[in-house]
PDB file of C-alpha atoms in Angstrom:
ATOM      1  CA  UNK A   1     -14.538 -95.477 -11.814  1.00 47.00           C
ATOM      2  CA  UNK A   2     -16.542 -93.921 -14.588  1.00 48.00           C
ATOM      3  CA  UNK A   3     -17.592 -96.290 -17.322  1.00 47.00           C
ATOM      4  CA  UNK A   4     -18.992 -95.630 -20.753  1.00 46.00           C
ATOM      5  CA  UNK A   5     -22.078 -97.626 -19.827  1.00 40.00           C
ATOM      6  CA  UNK A   6     -22.757 -95.170 -16.993  1.00 44.00           C
ATOM      7  CA  UNK A   7     -21.934 -92.108 -19.059  1.00 38.00           C
ATOM      8  CA  UNK A   8     -25.520 -91.566 -20.147  1.00 34.00           C
ATOM      9  CA  UNK A   9     -26.051 -89.620 -16.937  1.00 35.00           C
ATOM     10  CA  UNK A  10     -24.974 -86.153 -18.001  1.00 36.00           C
ATOM     11  CA  UNK A  11     -22.586 -84.276 -15.755  1.00 36.00           C
ATOM     12  CA  UNK A  12     -21.937 -80.575 -15.678  1.00 38.00           C
ATOM     13  CA  UNK A  13     -19.242 -79.391 -18.072  1.00 40.00           C
ATOM     14  CA  UNK A  14     -17.248 -76.414 -16.812  1.00 40.00           C
ATOM     15  CA  UNK A  15     -17.341 -73.165 -18.784  1.00 39.00           C
ATOM     16  CA  UNK A  16     -14.542 -72.711 -21.280  1.00 39.00           C
ATOM     17  CA  UNK A  17     -12.076 -69.875 -21.115  1.00 40.00           C
ATOM     18  CA  UNK A  18     -10.478 -68.547 -24.297  1.00 41.00           C
ATOM     19  CA  UNK A  19      -7.339 -70.436 -23.353  1.00 46.00           C
ATOM     20  CA  UNK A  20      -7.601 -72.666 -20.275  1.00 51.00           C
ATOM     21  CA  UNK A  21      -3.897 -73.718 -20.459  1.00 49.00           C
ATOM     22  CA  UNK A  22      -4.054 -76.441 -17.798  1.00 51.00           C
ATOM     23  CA  UNK A  23      -1.010 -76.342 -15.567  1.00 47.00           C
ATOM     24  CA  UNK A  24       1.808 -78.500 -16.859  1.00 47.00           C
ATOM     25  CA  UNK A  25       0.297 -79.154 -20.286  1.00 62.00           C
ATOM     26  CA  UNK A  26       2.605 -76.636 -21.927  1.00 55.00           C
ATOM     27  CA  UNK A  27       5.456 -79.046 -21.197  1.00 63.00           C
ATOM     28  CA  UNK A  28       3.714 -81.776 -23.157  1.00 78.00           C
ATOM     29  CA  UNK A  29       3.406 -79.774 -26.358  1.00 79.00           C
ATOM     30  CA  UNK A  30       0.774 -79.040 -28.950  1.00 85.00           C
ATOM     31  CA  UNK A  31      -1.064 -75.805 -29.598  1.00 88.00           C
ATOM     32  CA  UNK A  32      -4.309 -74.597 -28.142  1.00 87.00           C
ATOM     33  CA  UNK A  33      -7.162 -74.225 -30.666  1.00 88.00           C
ATOM     34  CA  UNK A  34     -10.265 -72.280 -29.747  1.00 86.00           C
ATOM     35  CA  UNK A  35     -12.002 -74.120 -32.608  1.00 87.00           C
ATOM     36  CA  UNK A  36     -12.757 -77.382 -30.827  1.00 89.00           C
ATOM     37  CA  UNK A  37     -11.409 -76.216 -27.452  1.00 89.00           C
ATOM     38  CA  UNK A  38      -8.486 -78.628 -27.745  1.00 91.00           C
ATOM     39  CA  UNK A  39      -4.729 -79.005 -28.010  1.00 92.00           C
ATOM     40  CA  UNK A  40      -3.714 -80.127 -31.478  1.00 93.00           C
ATOM     41  CA  UNK A  41      -0.498 -81.740 -32.631  1.00 93.00           C
ATOM     42  CA  UNK A  42       0.890 -83.138 -29.377  1.00 95.00           C
ATOM     43  CA  UNK A  43       3.711 -85.480 -30.420  1.00 95.00           C
ATOM     44  CA  UNK A  44       3.539 -88.897 -28.776  1.00 95.00           C
ATOM     45  CA  UNK A  45       6.292 -90.341 -30.982  1.00 94.00           C
ATOM     46  CA  UNK A  46       9.040 -89.292 -33.395  1.00 94.00           C
ATOM     47  CA  UNK A  47       8.049 -91.048 -36.625  1.00 92.00           C
ATOM     48  CA  UNK A  48       6.673 -89.321 -39.711  1.00 92.00           C
ATOM     49  CA  UNK A  49       5.604 -90.971 -42.945  1.00 86.00           C
ATOM     50  CA  UNK A  50       3.797 -90.549 -46.237  1.00 84.00           C
ATOM     51  CA  UNK A  51       0.364 -92.159 -45.984  1.00 80.00           C
ATOM     52  CA  UNK A  52      -0.999 -93.130 -49.440  1.00 75.00           C
ATOM     53  CA  UNK A  53      -4.532 -93.419 -48.031  1.00 72.00           C
ATOM     54  CA  UNK A  54      -4.707 -89.630 -47.523  1.00 80.00           C
ATOM     55  CA  UNK A  55      -1.917 -88.584 -49.881  1.00 84.00           C
ATOM     56  CA  UNK A  56       0.139 -86.549 -47.427  1.00 88.00           C
ATOM     57  CA  UNK A  57       2.774 -86.691 -44.721  1.00 92.00           C
ATOM     58  CA  UNK A  58       1.568 -87.644 -41.256  1.00 92.00           C
ATOM     59  CA  UNK A  59       3.302 -87.952 -37.908  1.00 94.00           C
ATOM     60  CA  UNK A  60       2.814 -89.674 -34.586  1.00 95.00           C
ATOM     61  CA  UNK A  61       0.777 -87.089 -32.719  1.00 96.00           C
ATOM     62  CA  UNK A  62      -2.561 -86.646 -31.032  1.00 96.00           C
ATOM     63  CA  UNK A  63      -5.209 -84.019 -30.422  1.00 96.00           C
ATOM     64  CA  UNK A  64      -6.338 -83.673 -26.816  1.00 95.00           C
ATOM     65  CA  UNK A  65      -9.780 -82.445 -25.735  1.00 94.00           C
ATOM     66  CA  UNK A  66      -9.680 -81.849 -21.944  1.00 91.00           C
ATOM     67  CA  UNK A  67     -13.016 -82.169 -20.215  1.00 87.00           C
ATOM     68  CA  UNK A  68     -12.649 -78.742 -18.613  1.00 70.00           C
ATOM     69  CA  UNK A  69     -10.041 -76.311 -17.378  1.00 55.00           C
ATOM     70  CA  UNK A  70     -10.100 -77.373 -13.717  1.00 60.00           C
ATOM     71  CA  UNK A  71     -10.854 -81.059 -13.402  1.00 58.00           C
ATOM     72  CA  UNK A  72      -7.993 -83.462 -12.743  1.00 69.00           C
ATOM     73  CA  UNK A  73      -7.727 -87.234 -13.146  1.00 86.00           C
ATOM     74  CA  UNK A  74     -10.657 -87.468 -15.576  1.00 92.00           C
ATOM     75  CA  UNK A  75     -11.307 -90.728 -17.412  1.00 95.00           C
ATOM     76  CA  UNK A  76     -10.129 -90.711 -21.022  1.00 96.00           C
ATOM     77  CA  UNK A  77     -11.484 -91.935 -24.352  1.00 96.00           C
ATOM     78  CA  UNK A  78      -8.812 -92.603 -26.987  1.00 97.00           C
ATOM     79  CA  UNK A  79     -10.348 -92.341 -30.474  1.00 96.00           C
ATOM     80  CA  UNK A  80      -8.674 -94.403 -33.218  1.00 94.00           C
ATOM     81  CA  UNK A  81      -9.744 -93.171 -36.608  1.00 91.00           C
ATOM     82  CA  UNK A  82     -10.655 -95.264 -39.685  1.00 86.00           C
ATOM     83  CA  UNK A  83      -8.762 -95.489 -42.948  1.00 76.00           C
ATOM     84  CA  UNK A  84      -8.960 -92.584 -45.407  1.00 75.00           C
ATOM     85  CA  UNK A  85      -9.149 -90.215 -42.466  1.00 80.00           C
ATOM     86  CA  UNK A  86      -6.856 -88.596 -39.919  1.00 86.00           C
ATOM     87  CA  UNK A  87      -7.168 -87.865 -36.235  1.00 93.00           C
ATOM     88  CA  UNK A  88      -8.416 -84.280 -36.674  1.00 93.00           C
ATOM     89  CA  UNK A  89     -11.990 -83.836 -35.445  1.00 94.00           C
ATOM     90  CA  UNK A  90     -13.578 -80.526 -36.464  1.00 92.00           C
ATOM     91  CA  UNK A  91     -16.679 -79.108 -34.739  1.00 93.00           C
ATOM     92  CA  UNK A  92     -18.258 -78.164 -38.079  1.00 90.00           C
ATOM     93  CA  UNK A  93     -17.452 -81.261 -40.175  1.00 88.00           C
ATOM     94  CA  UNK A  94     -19.697 -84.244 -39.661  1.00 86.00           C
ATOM     95  CA  UNK A  95     -21.260 -85.692 -36.507  1.00 90.00           C
ATOM     96  CA  UNK A  96     -18.113 -86.914 -34.742  1.00 91.00           C
ATOM     97  CA  UNK A  97     -17.459 -83.794 -32.676  1.00 94.00           C
ATOM     98  CA  UNK A  98     -20.961 -83.644 -31.248  1.00 93.00           C
ATOM     99  CA  UNK A  99     -21.413 -87.409 -31.029  1.00 92.00           C
ATOM    100  CA  UNK A 100     -18.059 -88.202 -29.427  1.00 93.00           C
ATOM    101  CA  UNK A 101     -16.233 -85.168 -28.069  1.00 94.00           C
ATOM    102  CA  UNK A 102     -19.159 -83.145 -26.755  1.00 93.00           C
ATOM    103  CA  UNK A 103     -20.958 -86.224 -25.422  1.00 92.00           C
ATOM    104  CA  UNK A 104     -17.774 -87.383 -23.677  1.00 93.00           C
ATOM    105  CA  UNK A 105     -17.118 -83.996 -22.103  1.00 92.00           C
ATOM    106  CA  UNK A 106     -20.686 -83.691 -20.900  1.00 90.00           C
ATOM    107  CA  UNK A 107     -20.220 -86.983 -19.055  1.00 90.00           C
ATOM    108  CA  UNK A 108     -16.868 -86.104 -17.509  1.00 91.00           C
ATOM    109  CA  UNK A 109     -14.506 -87.724 -20.017  1.00 94.00           C
ATOM    110  CA  UNK A 110     -11.547 -86.171 -21.809  1.00 94.00           C
ATOM    111  CA  UNK A 111     -10.793 -87.317 -25.367  1.00 96.00           C
ATOM    112  CA  UNK A 112      -7.548 -87.987 -27.238  1.00 97.00           C
ATOM    113  CA  UNK A 113      -7.590 -88.617 -30.982  1.00 97.00           C
ATOM    114  CA  UNK A 114      -4.390 -90.314 -32.133  1.00 97.00           C
ATOM    115  CA  UNK A 115      -2.542 -90.531 -35.447  1.00 95.00           C
ATOM    116  CA  UNK A 116      -0.917 -93.872 -36.126  1.00 92.00           C
ATOM    117  CA  UNK A 117       0.603 -95.942 -38.901  1.00 85.00           C
ATOM    118  CA  UNK A 118      -1.716 -98.598 -40.324  1.00 76.00           C
ATOM    119  CA  UNK A 119      -0.259-102.014 -41.229  1.00 64.00           C
ATOM    120  CA  UNK A 120      -2.419-102.411 -44.341  1.00 56.00           C
ATOM    121  CA  UNK A 121      -1.640 -99.068 -45.984  1.00 52.00           C
ATOM    122  CA  UNK A 122       1.873 -98.743 -44.591  1.00 50.00           C
ATOM    123  CA  UNK A 123       3.040-102.354 -44.898  1.00 49.00           C
ATOM    124  CA  UNK A 124       5.939-101.311 -47.182  1.00 54.00           C
ATOM    125  CA  UNK A 125       7.543 -99.746 -44.118  1.00 55.00           C
ATOM    126  CA  UNK A 126      10.066-101.977 -42.399  1.00 56.00           C
ATOM    127  CA  UNK A 127       9.357-103.202 -39.822  1.00 56.00           C
ATOM    128  CA  UNK A 128       5.600-103.352 -40.309  1.00 57.00           C
ATOM    129  CA  UNK A 129       4.193-100.663 -37.977  1.00 64.00           C
ATOM    130  CA  UNK A 130       1.637-102.654 -36.050  1.00 71.00           C
ATOM    131  CA  UNK A 131       2.371-101.373 -32.557  1.00 86.00           C
ATOM    132  CA  UNK A 132       1.650 -97.637 -32.806  1.00 92.00           C
ATOM    133  CA  UNK A 133      -1.607 -97.755 -30.857  1.00 93.00           C
ATOM    134  CA  UNK A 134       0.030 -99.523 -27.936  1.00 94.00           C
ATOM    135  CA  UNK A 135       2.937 -97.061 -28.020  1.00 95.00           C
ATOM    136  CA  UNK A 136       0.511 -94.093 -27.965  1.00 97.00           C
ATOM    137  CA  UNK A 137      -1.367 -95.616 -25.042  1.00 97.00           C
ATOM    138  CA  UNK A 138       1.929 -95.994 -23.149  1.00 97.00           C
ATOM    139  CA  UNK A 139       2.713 -92.331 -23.838  1.00 97.00           C
ATOM    140  CA  UNK A 140      -0.654 -91.311 -22.425  1.00 97.00           C
ATOM    141  CA  UNK A 141      -0.002 -93.427 -19.338  1.00 97.00           C
ATOM    142  CA  UNK A 142       3.397 -91.785 -18.820  1.00 95.00           C
ATOM    143  CA  UNK A 143       1.962 -88.267 -19.234  1.00 94.00           C
ATOM    144  CA  UNK A 144      -1.257 -88.733 -17.326  1.00 93.00           C
ATOM    145  CA  UNK A 145      -0.432 -86.080 -14.736  1.00 89.00           C
ATOM    146  CA  UNK A 146       0.158 -83.107 -17.080  1.00 87.00           C
ATOM    147  CA  UNK A 147      -2.822 -84.225 -19.187  1.00 90.00           C
ATOM    148  CA  UNK A 148      -4.997 -84.336 -16.087  1.00 89.00           C
ATOM    149  CA  UNK A 149      -6.334 -87.819 -16.776  1.00 92.00           C
ATOM    150  CA  UNK A 150      -6.631 -91.027 -14.782  1.00 94.00           C
ATOM    151  CA  UNK A 151      -4.012 -93.338 -16.291  1.00 94.00           C
ATOM    152  CA  UNK A 152      -5.942 -96.432 -15.201  1.00 93.00           C
ATOM    153  CA  UNK A 153      -9.349 -95.318 -16.467  1.00 94.00           C
ATOM    154  CA  UNK A 154      -8.983 -95.308 -20.249  1.00 95.00           C
ATOM    155  CA  UNK A 155     -11.186 -96.564 -23.091  1.00 93.00           C
ATOM    156  CA  UNK A 156     -10.662 -97.169 -26.815  1.00 92.00           C
ATOM    157  CA  UNK A 157     -13.337 -96.043 -29.266  1.00 91.00           C
ATOM    158  CA  UNK A 158     -12.462 -97.040 -32.804  1.00 87.00           C
ATOM    159  CA  UNK A 159     -13.860 -97.497 -36.276  1.00 83.00           C
ATOM    160  CA  UNK A 160     -13.096 -99.626 -39.327  1.00 78.00           C
ATOM    161  CA  UNK A 161      -9.337-100.168 -39.575  1.00 78.00           C
ATOM    162  CA  UNK A 162      -9.071 -98.315 -36.301  1.00 83.00           C
ATOM    163  CA  UNK A 163     -10.397-101.504 -34.681  1.00 79.00           C
ATOM    164  CA  UNK A 164      -6.760-102.369 -34.380  1.00 81.00           C
ATOM    165  CA  UNK A 165      -7.580-100.870 -30.993  1.00 86.00           C
ATOM    166  CA  UNK A 166      -9.492-104.038 -30.158  1.00 80.00           C
ATOM    167  CA  UNK A 167      -6.498-106.147 -31.108  1.00 77.00           C
ATOM    168  CA  UNK A 168      -4.270-103.897 -28.987  1.00 85.00           C
ATOM    169  CA  UNK A 169      -6.612-104.157 -26.002  1.00 84.00           C
ATOM    170  CA  UNK A 170      -6.663-107.945 -26.159  1.00 79.00           C
ATOM    171  CA  UNK A 171      -2.958-108.344 -26.856  1.00 80.00           C
ATOM    172  CA  UNK A 172      -1.855-106.027 -23.997  1.00 85.00           C
ATOM    173  CA  UNK A 173      -4.617-106.655 -21.478  1.00 83.00           C
ATOM    174  CA  UNK A 174      -2.098-107.580 -18.746  1.00 87.00           C
ATOM    175  CA  UNK A 175       0.145-104.538 -19.273  1.00 93.00           C
ATOM    176  CA  UNK A 176      -1.024-101.731 -16.940  1.00 94.00           C
ATOM    177  CA  UNK A 177       0.498 -99.065 -19.218  1.00 96.00           C
ATOM    178  CA  UNK A 178      -1.542-100.249 -22.243  1.00 95.00           C
ATOM    179  CA  UNK A 179      -4.601-101.893 -20.678  1.00 93.00           C
ATOM    180  CA  UNK A 180      -7.964-100.205 -21.204  1.00 93.00           C
ATOM    181  CA  UNK A 181     -11.274-100.697 -19.442  1.00 90.00           C
ATOM    182  CA  UNK A 182     -12.990-101.580 -22.704  1.00 87.00           C
ATOM    183  CA  UNK A 183     -12.672-101.202 -26.474  1.00 85.00           C
ATOM    184  CA  UNK A 184     -15.778-100.079 -28.323  1.00 84.00           C
ATOM    185  CA  UNK A 185     -15.409-100.925 -32.005  1.00 78.00           C
ATOM    186  CA  UNK A 186     -17.581 -99.862 -34.955  1.00 73.00           C
ATOM    187  CA  UNK A 187     -17.542-101.224 -38.535  1.00 64.00           C
ATOM    188  CA  UNK A 188     -14.889-103.802 -37.795  1.00 57.00           C
ATOM    189  CA  UNK A 189     -12.518-104.271 -40.735  1.00 54.00           C
ATOM    190  CA  UNK A 190      -9.497-105.706 -38.967  1.00 50.00           C
ATOM    191  CA  UNK A 191     -10.444-109.330 -39.296  1.00 46.00           C
ATOM    192  CA  UNK A 192      -9.593-111.658 -36.431  1.00 46.00           C
ATOM    193  CA  UNK A 193     -10.227-115.308 -35.649  1.00 50.00           C
ATOM    194  CA  UNK A 194     -13.758-114.415 -34.723  1.00 55.00           C
ATOM    195  CA  UNK A 195     -14.778-116.883 -32.031  1.00 59.00           C
ATOM    196  CA  UNK A 196     -11.674-116.394 -29.882  1.00 56.00           C
ATOM    197  CA  UNK A 197     -12.100-112.620 -29.956  1.00 61.00           C
ATOM    198  CA  UNK A 198     -15.864-112.758 -29.418  1.00 65.00           C
ATOM    199  CA  UNK A 199     -15.412-114.532 -26.094  1.00 65.00           C
ATOM    200  CA  UNK A 200     -13.673-111.433 -24.735  1.00 63.00           C
ATOM    201  CA  UNK A 201     -16.419-108.908 -25.544  1.00 66.00           C
ATOM    202  CA  UNK A 202     -17.945-107.082 -22.592  1.00 65.00           C
ATOM    203  CA  UNK A 203     -21.463-108.004 -23.711  1.00 67.00           C
ATOM    204  CA  UNK A 204     -22.095-111.542 -24.989  1.00 70.00           C
ATOM    205  CA  UNK A 205     -24.573-110.328 -27.611  1.00 70.00           C
ATOM    206  CA  UNK A 206     -21.946-107.948 -29.052  1.00 66.00           C
ATOM    207  CA  UNK A 207     -19.511-110.820 -29.386  1.00 65.00           C
ATOM    208  CA  UNK A 208     -22.049-112.974 -31.211  1.00 67.00           C
ATOM    209  CA  UNK A 209     -22.878-110.050 -33.497  1.00 64.00           C
ATOM    210  CA  UNK A 210     -19.186-109.615 -34.267  1.00 61.00           C
ATOM    211  CA  UNK A 211     -18.955-113.262 -35.422  1.00 62.00           C
ATOM    212  CA  UNK A 212     -22.147-112.981 -37.469  1.00 61.00           C
ATOM    213  CA  UNK A 213     -20.852-109.966 -39.389  1.00 57.00           C
ATOM    214  CA  UNK A 214     -17.557-111.578 -40.434  1.00 54.00           C
ATOM    215  CA  UNK A 215     -18.019-112.857 -43.988  1.00 48.00           C
ATOM    216  CA  UNK A 216     -15.320-114.941 -45.736  1.00 44.00           C
ATOM    217  CA  UNK A 217     -14.948-112.422 -48.550  1.00 41.00           C
ATOM    218  CA  UNK A 218     -14.011-109.746 -46.000  1.00 44.00           C
ATOM    219  CA  UNK A 219     -11.243-111.837 -44.487  1.00 43.00           C
ATOM    220  CA  UNK A 220      -8.778-111.279 -47.315  1.00 42.00           C
ATOM    221  CA  UNK A 221      -6.998-108.400 -48.961  1.00 44.00           C
ATOM    222  CA  UNK A 222      -5.908-109.955 -52.224  1.00 46.00           C
ATOM    223  CA  UNK A 223      -4.504-113.298 -51.113  1.00 43.00           C
ATOM    224  CA  UNK A 224      -3.129-112.301 -47.680  1.00 39.00           C
ATOM    225  CA  UNK A 225      -5.483-112.746 -44.713  1.00 41.00           C
ATOM    226  CA  UNK A 226      -5.804-109.551 -42.682  1.00 40.00           C
ATOM    227  CA  UNK A 227      -4.978-111.353 -39.455  1.00 39.00           C
ATOM    228  CA  UNK A 228      -1.689-112.571 -40.900  1.00 36.00           C
ATOM    229  CA  UNK A 229      -0.714-109.020 -41.778  1.00 37.00           C
ATOM    230  CA  UNK A 230      -1.529-107.823 -38.307  1.00 37.00           C
ATOM    231  CA  UNK A 231       0.127-110.692 -36.467  1.00 36.00           C
ATOM    232  CA  UNK A 232       3.302-111.189 -38.514  1.00 30.00           C
TER     233      UNK A 232
END
């Protein structure tokens, strides 16, 4: 299996056609965009909602960046975006395209960037939508063949409130349709009971660093602990 730790050894990325149109992907949905060499707007669920963080309607969809137009059963990185942002990764806006998408492709990984409802911003919805990431992962597992990815070789990369991916990985670690090889989290804002979570980090030093960075003033949003919102 490929792992992110081994991905520093660059592999050859296949040349891109104007429209690779991998076989079977048309049945999944989305639209091919030359800008980014990806399929945008593939629906993984049916829900749509107004997100006050970005001030517009969003829906349960994902953008898919295949590693190339021939490879099958590639490992997959699922990117879970932070608050005040959406799943769309543009080649010309910020470092994320080069730092994540291009780096992943060069090492043989495909990338999916998902849109999801966030319990903090969208907690007026009933029921509280705290299972979107798991549901999106299940969709990817069910559609692995047309996507050309290895359903059992998937990683979460997440940031800020997107570190709900870490919670999802721990909560569903025994479910083969949701389980991931590892969750790589940056700028953790979804506060957990730190020590219990830290014991499950891949690298012990990362777990200790996670505990060290949790300050009491970051554990609350008003008077409601973050972990109560996420676990209720």
